[in-house]
Coordinates of C-alpha atoms in Angstrom, one line a residue:
M1 CA 46.3 19.4 -13.9
P2 CA 44.3 22.1 -15.8
I3 CA 43.0 21.2 -19.2
M4 CA 43.2 23.3 -22.4
E5 CA 46.1 25.3 -20.8
N6 CA 47.1 27.0 -24.1
E7 CA 43.6 28.2 -24.9
R8 CA 41.7 31.2 -23.7
K9 CA 40.0 31.0 -20.3
G10 CA 36.5 30.0 -20.8
Q11 CA 33.4 30.7 -18.8
I12 CA 31.3 28.2 -16.7
L13 CA 27.9 29.0 -15.1
I14 CA 26.6 27.1 -12.1
V15 CA 22.8 27.5 -11.5
D16 CA 21.6 26.0 -8.2
D17 CA 19.5 27.2 -5.3
D18 CA 21.7 25.2 -2.9
A19 CA 24.7 27.3 -1.9
S20 CA 26.7 24.3 -0.7
V21 CA 26.3 22.7 -4.2
R22 CA 27.3 25.9 -5.9
G23 CA 30.4 26.1 -3.6
L24 CA 31.4 22.5 -4.1
L25 CA 31.2 22.6 -7.9
S26 CA 32.9 26.0 -8.0
Q27 CA 35.8 24.7 -5.9
V28 CA 36.2 21.5 -7.8
L29 CA 36.1 23.1 -11.3
A30 CA 38.4 26.0 -10.3
E31 CA 41.1 23.5 -9.4
A32 CA 40.4 21.0 -12.3
V33 CA 39.8 23.2 -15.3
N34 CA 41.2 26.6 -16.5
Y35 CA 37.8 28.4 -16.7
D36 CA 36.3 31.3 -14.8
I37 CA 33.3 30.3 -12.7
D38 CA 30.0 32.3 -12.5
M39 CA 27.1 31.3 -10.1
A40 CA 23.4 32.0 -10.0
A41 CA 21.0 31.1 -7.2
D42 CA 18.0 30.2 -9.5
G43 CA 16.9 30.0 -13.1
V44 CA 15.8 33.6 -13.4
E45 CA 19.2 34.9 -12.3
G46 CA 20.9 32.3 -14.4
L47 CA 19.0 33.4 -17.5
E48 CA 20.0 37.0 -17.0
K49 CA 23.6 35.9 -17.0
V50 CA 23.2 33.8 -20.1
C51 CA 21.7 36.9 -21.9
S52 CA 24.7 39.1 -20.9
K53 CA 27.6 36.7 -21.3
Q54 CA 29.0 33.9 -23.5
Y55 CA 29.4 30.6 -21.6
D56 CA 31.2 27.5 -22.6
L57 CA 29.3 25.2 -20.2
I58 CA 26.4 25.5 -17.8
F59 CA 25.4 23.4 -14.8
T60 CA 21.8 23.6 -13.7
D61 CA 19.8 22.0 -10.9
L62 CA 16.3 20.7 -12.0
T63 CA 14.4 21.7 -8.9
M64 CA 14.6 25.4 -8.1
P65 CA 12.3 28.3 -7.0
R66 CA 11.0 30.9 -9.5
M67 CA 12.0 28.9 -12.6
S68 CA 12.6 25.2 -12.9
G69 CA 15.8 23.8 -14.3
M70 CA 13.8 22.3 -17.2
D71 CA 12.4 25.8 -18.1
F72 CA 15.9 27.3 -17.7
L73 CA 17.4 24.7 -20.0
Q74 CA 14.8 25.4 -22.7
K75 CA 15.1 29.2 -22.5
S76 CA 18.9 29.0 -22.5
K77 CA 18.9 26.8 -25.6
E78 CA 16.6 29.4 -27.3
I79 CA 19.2 32.1 -26.6
N80 CA 22.2 29.9 -27.6
A81 CA 21.5 26.4 -28.8
S82 CA 25.3 25.6 -28.8
I83 CA 25.8 26.0 -25.1
P84 CA 26.4 22.5 -23.5
V85 CA 24.3 22.0 -20.3
I86 CA 24.9 19.5 -17.5
V87 CA 21.8 18.9 -15.4
L88 CA 22.0 18.1 -11.7
T89 CA 19.5 15.7 -10.3
G90 CA 18.6 13.4 -7.4
L91 CA 18.1 9.7 -8.1
S92 CA 14.4 10.0 -7.5
S93 CA 14.1 12.3 -10.5
M94 CA 16.2 10.2 -12.9
E95 CA 13.4 10.0 -15.4
V96 CA 13.3 13.9 -15.4
A97 CA 17.0 13.9 -16.1
V98 CA 16.5 11.7 -19.1
S99 CA 13.8 14.0 -20.3
A100 CA 16.2 16.9 -20.0
M101 CA 18.7 15.0 -22.1
R102 CA 16.1 14.7 -24.8
K103 CA 15.5 18.4 -24.6
G104 CA 19.2 19.3 -25.3
A105 CA 21.1 18.7 -22.1
S106 CA 24.6 17.2 -22.8
D107 CA 24.9 15.1 -19.6
F108 CA 23.7 14.8 -16.0
L109 CA 25.2 14.4 -12.5
T110 CA 23.3 12.6 -9.8
K111 CA 23.5 13.9 -6.2
P112 CA 25.5 13.3 -4.1
F113 CA 28.4 14.0 -6.5
T114 CA 31.9 12.5 -6.4
I115 CA 34.7 14.8 -7.3
D116 CA 36.0 12.3 -9.9
K117 CA 32.7 12.2 -11.6
I118 CA 32.3 16.0 -11.7
I119 CA 35.8 16.3 -13.3
Q120 CA 35.3 13.4 -15.6
T121 CA 31.9 14.6 -16.9
T122 CA 33.1 18.2 -17.3
R123 CA 36.1 17.3 -19.3
R124 CA 34.1 14.9 -21.5
V125 CA 31.4 17.5 -22.3
L126 CA 33.9 20.3 -22.9
G127 CA 36.0 18.0 -25.1
E128 CA 32.9 16.8 -27.1
W129 CA 31.7 20.3 -27.8
K130 CA 35.2 21.6 -28.8
L131 CA 35.3 18.6 -31.2
Y132 CA 31.9 19.4 -32.4
G133 CA 32.9 23.0 -33.0
R134 CA 35.8 21.9 -35.2
L135 CA 33.6 19.7 -37.2
V136 CA 31.0 22.4 -37.7
S137 CA 33.8 24.8 -38.9
K138 CA 34.9 22.1 -41.3
Q139 CA 38.3 21.9 -39.6
G140 CA 37.7 18.4 -38.4
S141 CA 38.4 15.1 -40.0
D142 CA 36.6 11.8 -40.8
E143 CA 38.4 10.2 -37.8
S144 CA 37.1 13.0 -35.5
L145 CA 33.6 12.4 -36.8
K146 CA 33.8 8.7 -36.1
M147 CA 35.1 9.4 -32.6
L148 CA 32.2 11.8 -31.9
N149 CA 29.6 9.3 -33.2
A150 CA 31.1 6.5 -31.1
E151 CA 31.0 8.7 -28.0
L152 CA 27.4 9.8 -28.6
F153 CA 26.4 6.2 -29.1
K154 CA 28.0 5.3 -25.8
R155 CA 26.2 8.1 -24.0
L156 CA 22.9 6.9 -25.5
Q157 CA 23.5 3.4 -24.2
E158 CA 24.3 4.8 -20.8
I159 CA 21.2 6.9 -20.7
G160 CA 19.1 3.9 -21.8
A161 CA 20.7 1.7 -19.1
L162 CA 20.0 4.3 -16.4
H163 CA 16.4 4.8 -17.6
S164 CA 15.9 1.0 -17.5
I165 CA 17.2 0.9 -13.9
G166 CA 14.5 3.4 -12.8
L167 CA 11.7 1.5 -14.6
E168 CA 12.7 -1.9 -13.3
V169 CA 13.4 -0.9 -9.7
D170 CA 10.3 1.2 -9.5
G171 CA 8.3 -1.7 -10.7
C172 CA 9.1 -3.7 -7.6
L173 CA 6.2 -3.6 -5.2
D174 CA 8.0 -4.3 -2.0
N175 CA 11.5 -4.8 -0.6
R176 CA 11.4 -8.6 -0.7
E177 CA 10.8 -8.4 -4.4
I178 CA 13.7 -6.0 -4.8
Y179 CA 16.0 -8.2 -2.8
S180 CA 15.1 -11.3 -4.9
R181 CA 15.7 -9.5 -8.2
V182 CA 18.8 -7.3 -7.6
A183 CA 21.3 -9.9 -8.8
Q184 CA 19.4 -10.7 -12.0
M185 CA 19.0 -7.0 -12.8
A186 CA 22.7 -6.3 -12.2
A187 CA 23.9 -9.3 -14.2
K188 CA 21.7 -8.3 -17.2
L189 CA 22.6 -4.6 -17.0
L190 CA 26.4 -5.0 -16.6
A191 CA 26.8 -8.2 -18.6
V192 CA 28.5 -10.2 -15.9
R193 CA 28.5 -14.0 -15.2
E194 CA 28.5 -13.5 -11.4
A195 CA 26.4 -11.2 -9.3
F196 CA 25.0 -11.4 -5.8
F197 CA 23.3 -9.1 -3.4
G198 CA 23.5 -9.6 0.4
I199 CA 22.2 -8.0 3.6
V200 CA 24.7 -7.2 6.3
E201 CA 23.7 -9.2 9.4
G202 CA 26.4 -8.9 12.1
D203 CA 29.6 -10.5 10.7
R204 CA 27.8 -12.2 7.8
L205 CA 26.5 -11.2 4.4
N206 CA 23.1 -12.9 4.0
I207 CA 22.6 -13.5 0.3
R208 CA 19.2 -12.6 -0.9
S209 CA 19.7 -13.1 -4.7
S210 CA 22.5 -14.4 -6.8
V211 CA 23.7 -15.3 -10.3
G212 CA 26.6 -17.7 -10.7
I213 CA 27.1 -18.1 -6.9
N214 CA 25.6 -20.9 -4.8
S215 CA 25.8 -19.7 -1.2
D216 CA 23.4 -18.4 1.5
L217 CA 26.1 -16.6 3.6
F218 CA 29.4 -14.9 3.1
P219 CA 31.7 -14.1 6.1
I220 CA 32.6 -10.4 6.3
S221 CA 35.5 -10.2 8.7
G222 CA 38.9 -10.0 7.0
R223 CA 37.6 -9.7 3.5
L224 CA 37.0 -6.8 1.2
F225 CA 33.4 -6.4 2.5
D226 CA 35.0 -5.0 5.7
T227 CA 36.6 -2.2 3.6
V228 CA 33.3 -1.5 1.8
I229 CA 31.4 -1.2 5.1
R230 CA 34.0 0.9 6.8
D231 CA 34.7 3.4 3.9
K232 CA 31.1 3.3 2.6
K233 CA 32.5 3.4 -1.0
H234 CA 32.8 0.9 -3.8
F235 CA 35.8 -1.4 -3.9
I236 CA 37.5 -3.2 -6.8
A237 CA 39.5 -6.3 -6.3
D238 CA 41.9 -6.7 -9.3
I239 CA 42.7 -9.7 -11.4
K240 CA 44.9 -12.3 -9.5
K241 CA 43.6 -11.2 -6.1
P242 CA 41.7 -13.9 -4.1
H243 CA 38.0 -14.2 -4.6
P244 CA 36.4 -12.9 -1.4
Y245 CA 34.4 -16.1 -1.0
T246 CA 36.2 -19.0 -2.7
G247 CA 39.7 -17.7 -2.3
V248 CA 40.5 -18.7 -5.9
E249 CA 42.5 -16.3 -7.9
L250 CA 40.3 -13.8 -9.8
M251 CA 40.3 -14.0 -13.6
S252 CA 38.4 -10.7 -13.8
Q253 CA 37.8 -7.7 -11.6
F254 CA 35.5 -8.0 -8.6
L255 CA 33.3 -5.0 -7.9
A256 CA 31.6 -4.5 -4.5
I257 CA 29.2 -1.6 -4.0
P258 CA 27.6 -0.6 -0.7
C259 CA 23.9 0.0 -0.4
L260 CA 23.2 2.7 2.2
V261 CA 20.2 3.9 4.2
G262 CA 21.2 7.2 5.8
N263 CA 24.8 6.7 6.6
D264 CA 24.7 3.0 7.3
V265 CA 25.6 0.2 4.9
F266 CA 22.7 -2.3 5.0
G267 CA 23.7 -4.4 2.0
I268 CA 26.4 -5.0 -0.7
L269 CA 26.0 -5.6 -4.4
N270 CA 28.8 -7.6 -5.9
L271 CA 29.7 -8.1 -9.5
S272 CA 32.4 -10.2 -11.3
G273 CA 33.1 -12.1 -14.5
K274 CA 32.7 -9.5 -17.2
T275 CA 31.6 -11.3 -20.4
D276 CA 33.4 -9.0 -22.8
S277 CA 36.5 -8.0 -20.8
A278 CA 38.4 -8.6 -17.6
S279 CA 37.9 -5.1 -16.2
F280 CA 35.0 -2.7 -15.6
T281 CA 35.0 0.6 -17.5
E282 CA 34.3 3.9 -15.8
E283 CA 30.9 4.0 -17.4
E284 CA 30.1 0.5 -16.2
I285 CA 31.2 1.4 -12.6
F286 CA 29.0 4.5 -12.8
I287 CA 26.0 2.5 -13.9
A288 CA 26.5 -0.1 -11.2
I289 CA 26.8 2.5 -8.5
N290 CA 23.7 4.2 -9.7
L291 CA 21.9 0.9 -9.6
A292 CA 22.9 0.4 -6.0
R293 CA 21.9 3.9 -5.1
K294 CA 18.5 3.6 -6.9
I295 CA 17.9 0.3 -5.0
S296 CA 18.9 1.9 -1.7
S297 CA 16.6 4.8 -2.3
K298 CA 13.7 2.6 -3.2
I299 CA 14.2 0.3 -0.2
E300 CA 14.4 3.3 2.2
N301 CA 11.2 4.8 0.6
N302 CA 9.4 1.5 0.8
A303 CA 10.4 1.1 4.5
L304 CA 9.2 4.6 5.4
Y305 CA 6.0 4.1 3.4
E306 CA 5.4 0.8 5.1
A307 CA 5.9 2.3 8.6
L308 CA 3.5 5.1 7.8
F309 CA 1.0 2.8 6.2
N310 CA 1.1 0.5 9.2
N311 CA 0.4 3.5 11.5
V312 CA -2.5 4.6 9.4
A313 CA -3.8 1.0 9.1
D314 CA -3.6 0.6 12.9
T315 CA -5.8 3.7 13.2
M316 CA -8.3 2.2 10.8
K317 CA -8.4 -1.0 12.7
S318 CA -9.0 1.0 15.9
I319 CA -12.1 2.5 14.3
I320 CA -13.3 -1.0 13.3
T321 CA -12.8 -2.0 16.9
M322 CA -15.0 0.9 18.0
V323 CA -17.7 -0.2 15.6
G324 CA -17.4 -3.7 16.9
A325 CA -17.8 -2.4 20.5
R326 CA -21.2 -1.1 19.3
D327 CA -22.2 -4.0 17.1
S328 CA -20.2 -7.2 17.5
Y329 CA -21.6 -8.6 14.3
T330 CA -19.7 -6.0 12.2
K331 CA -16.2 -7.1 13.2
E332 CA -16.9 -10.9 13.1
H333 CA -18.7 -10.3 9.8
S334 CA -15.7 -8.4 8.3
D335 CA -13.3 -11.2 9.4
R336 CA -15.5 -13.9 7.7
V337 CA -16.1 -11.9 4.6
T338 CA -12.4 -11.2 4.1
M339 CA -11.5 -14.9 4.6
Y340 CA -14.0 -16.1 2.0
S341 CA -13.2 -13.3 -0.4
V342 CA -9.4 -14.1 -0.4
L343 CA -10.2 -17.8 -1.0
I344 CA -12.4 -16.9 -4.0
A345 CA -9.8 -14.4 -5.4
E346 CA -7.0 -17.0 -5.2
A347 CA -9.2 -19.6 -6.9
M348 CA -10.0 -17.2 -9.7
G349 CA -6.4 -16.3 -10.3
V350 CA -6.6 -12.7 -9.1
P351 CA -3.1 -11.1 -8.9
Q352 CA -1.5 -11.0 -5.5
G353 CA -1.4 -7.2 -5.4
E354 CA -5.2 -7.1 -5.8
I355 CA -5.6 -9.8 -3.2
S356 CA -3.6 -7.7 -0.7
T357 CA -6.0 -4.8 -1.5
L358 CA -9.0 -7.1 -1.0
R359 CA -7.6 -8.5 2.3
F360 CA -7.3 -5.0 3.9
G361 CA -10.3 -3.5 2.1
G362 CA -12.5 -6.4 3.1
Y363 CA -11.6 -5.8 6.7
L364 CA -12.5 -2.1 6.4
H365 CA -15.5 -2.4 4.1
D366 CA -18.0 -1.5 6.9
I367 CA -15.9 1.2 8.6
G368 CA -18.5 3.8 7.6
K369 CA -20.9 2.2 10.1
I370 CA -19.3 4.4 12.8
G371 CA -21.2 7.2 11.3
V372 CA -24.6 5.5 11.5
R373 CA -26.8 6.1 14.6
D374 CA -27.1 3.3 17.1
T375 CA -30.9 3.5 16.8
V376 CA -30.5 2.6 13.2
L377 CA -27.5 0.3 13.4
L378 CA -28.9 -1.8 16.3
K379 CA -32.6 -1.5 15.6
P380 CA -34.1 -5.0 16.3
G381 CA -37.0 -4.5 13.9
K382 CA -37.6 -3.5 10.3
L383 CA -36.1 -0.2 9.2
S384 CA -38.2 2.6 7.7
L385 CA -37.3 3.9 4.3
G386 CA -35.6 6.9 5.9
E387 CA -33.6 4.6 8.1
I388 CA -32.6 2.4 5.2
G389 CA -31.3 5.4 3.4
E390 CA -29.3 6.4 6.4
A391 CA -27.8 2.9 6.8
Q392 CA -26.9 2.9 3.1
L393 CA -24.8 6.0 3.7
H394 CA -22.2 3.9 5.5
A395 CA -20.5 3.1 2.1
V396 CA -20.0 6.8 1.4
I397 CA -19.1 7.6 5.0
G398 CA -16.4 4.9 4.9
D399 CA -15.0 6.3 1.7
E400 CA -14.9 9.8 3.2
I401 CA -13.1 8.5 6.3
V402 CA -10.3 6.8 4.2
K403 CA -10.1 9.4 1.4
P404 CA -7.8 12.0 3.0
M405 CA -5.1 9.4 3.9
N406 CA -4.0 8.8 0.3
F407 CA -2.8 5.3 1.1
F408 CA -5.9 3.4 0.3
E409 CA -6.9 4.4 -3.3
K410 CA -7.8 0.8 -4.3
E411 CA -9.2 -0.1 -0.9
R412 CA -11.6 2.9 -1.2
K413 CA -13.3 1.2 -4.1
V414 CA -14.0 -1.9 -1.9
I415 CA -15.3 0.3 0.9
R416 CA -17.5 2.6 -1.4
N417 CA -18.8 0.1 -3.9
H418 CA -19.4 -3.2 -2.0
H419 CA -23.2 -2.7 -2.3
E420 CA -23.1 -2.2 -6.1
R421 CA -25.0 -4.7 -8.2
Y422 CA -23.9 -6.5 -11.3
D423 CA -27.0 -5.1 -13.2
G424 CA -26.1 -1.6 -12.2
K425 CA -29.0 -1.1 -9.7
G426 CA -26.9 -0.9 -6.6
Y427 CA -25.6 2.0 -4.5
P428 CA -24.1 4.5 -4.1
D429 CA -22.8 5.0 -7.7
G430 CA -25.0 2.7 -9.8
I431 CA -22.1 1.1 -11.6
G432 CA -22.4 -2.5 -13.0
G433 CA -20.8 -5.4 -14.8
E434 CA -17.0 -5.2 -15.2
D435 CA -17.0 -1.6 -14.3
I436 CA -17.1 -2.9 -10.8
P437 CA -13.6 -4.1 -10.0
I438 CA -13.3 -7.9 -9.6
I439 CA -12.3 -7.8 -6.0
V440 CA -15.4 -5.7 -5.2
R441 CA -17.6 -8.2 -7.2
I442 CA -16.1 -10.9 -5.1
L443 CA -16.7 -9.2 -1.8
T444 CA -20.3 -8.3 -2.8
V445 CA -21.0 -12.1 -3.0
T446 CA -19.4 -13.0 0.3
D447 CA -20.8 -10.0 2.1
A448 CA -24.4 -11.1 1.1
Y449 CA -23.7 -14.7 1.9
D450 CA -22.4 -14.0 5.4
A451 CA -25.3 -11.6 6.1
M452 CA -27.8 -14.3 5.1
T453 CA -26.2 -17.0 7.2
S454 CA -25.7 -14.9 10.3
H455 CA -28.2 -14.4 13.1
R456 CA -29.5 -10.8 13.5
P457 CA -31.7 -9.2 16.1
Y458 CA -34.5 -8.9 13.5
R459 CA -34.3 -12.4 11.9
R460 CA -32.8 -15.8 12.2
A461 CA -29.9 -17.0 9.9
L462 CA -30.7 -18.9 6.7
S463 CA -29.1 -22.3 6.1
V464 CA -26.1 -22.5 3.9
Q465 CA -28.1 -24.3 1.2
M466 CA -30.8 -21.6 1.3
A467 CA -28.2 -18.8 1.1
V468 CA -26.5 -20.5 -1.9
E469 CA -29.8 -20.9 -3.6
E470 CA -30.4 -17.1 -3.2
L471 CA -26.9 -16.4 -4.6
E472 CA -27.8 -18.6 -7.6
R473 CA -31.1 -16.9 -8.1
C474 CA -29.5 -13.4 -8.1
A475 CA -26.5 -14.4 -10.3
G476 CA -26.5 -12.2 -13.3
S477 CA -28.6 -9.5 -11.6
Q478 CA -27.1 -8.7 -8.2
F479 CA -24.0 -10.8 -8.4
D480 CA -21.3 -11.8 -11.0
P481 CA -22.2 -15.4 -12.1
A482 CA -18.5 -16.4 -12.3
V483 CA -17.9 -15.3 -8.7
V484 CA -21.0 -17.2 -7.5
E485 CA -19.7 -20.4 -9.2
A486 CA -16.3 -20.0 -7.7
F487 CA -17.7 -19.5 -4.3
K488 CA -19.9 -22.6 -4.6
A489 CA -16.9 -24.7 -5.6
I490 CA -15.0 -23.5 -2.5
L491 CA -18.0 -24.3 -0.2
S492 CA -18.2 -27.8 -1.7
E493 CA -14.5 -28.3 -1.4
K494 CA -14.6 -27.4 2.3
E495 CA -17.7 -29.6 2.7
I496 CA -19.8 -26.6 3.8
L497 CA -22.3 -26.7 1.0
D498 CA -23.4 -30.3 1.8
G499 CA -23.7 -29.6 5.5
T500 CA -20.9 -31.8 6.7
G501 CA -18.5 -29.0 7.5
H502 CA -18.8 -25.9 9.7
R503 CA -19.2 -22.3 8.6

């Protein structure tokens, strides 16, 4: 039923470079509200229309050619600050949508849209601005002002909740971490006593995280989960309906939301037991759906990134294999250095994310040797000064090999700087002290140790004791003293330092 039927027909402008989005919004709004609809294919065309006509509401996409939605918003507000604007955004640009709200947008819609959400948002924004107009013209009342303030406060809470969703989900480093935290995030965000997230595995929902539920598996067949998977939409079980797991009569609504990758439901987020009421409000359902969508998007992006990362990593490992085919010492050396480096990092309490970087960066640290001539790399005798300079270039060559791939920003430091010295006299950049990342300082010690205790064509290996004495002698100059001490403790613990173990 059209709103505001007794008032003049207003004007709505839709600005989006996607014709299908313009068509959908135009069709929905034409049927739902008694307003004339104008459309523009980008911000430049939209701004021309704003200059020539009075609009009661504007919809604008954020990402458009010629003029961004943010610039269009700002320029439209300069022409007429009173025009309410609803921004259209994808989940990946949620933070940009929040910025748009701060710059004067009245609301936002996340793609893909639901018809109900389009109508609900449009009616609310038009209603708020008509109320605001009455207040400005002094025709309002104290009660109207209270209503407006309450609505604005509610919108601020919703914006804050959605912003926190983005920050918290984006802070999860991998999908396992997301899985383990989803229920806790949802319970906190929606103020519910019961939340659980499960992965669809055949006819079972494998629970990965939960609050208020003690179960590892939920059967799917014959329960509301079937409906969620089939329809790919959220489902609400009302009060007095049976709980989908326990069968006990529900004392509050049960909300189940699908998590999709592509068009397939891979997981379901479930919420129940509202702490402040028995039912979910429209705003709470909207927030919960956006949480599920944000989680789905992050999980899909992580999976794609991991697949691409693994392909690139395999290529890097192939290069190391090629180096190993020329010089078997390099591959075996990289394996041993990485093993010792990880042990030291764990003993020193280095964060797991940096240890992961060290594990892969350690394996690749000598990848640049593929650019060093065989006559230098495999020379059985002492190198000339020129040959030493050429050999030292392997750190820079390795960095250049990895640099274009954009995946290994942290690993690049391990590859480039593993011959830096604690006193700043190393190569290639001459950095020192704590300017050298801790994982690089660790690898510098294990790299030197393994080189000293390995047989080479031009010299025999030093004993473990002699190598450790050399590390001690150079602690504070070539090496970080704290790393040397940690390494000594590991060698003693593994009975290598006293000669009873095996290197």
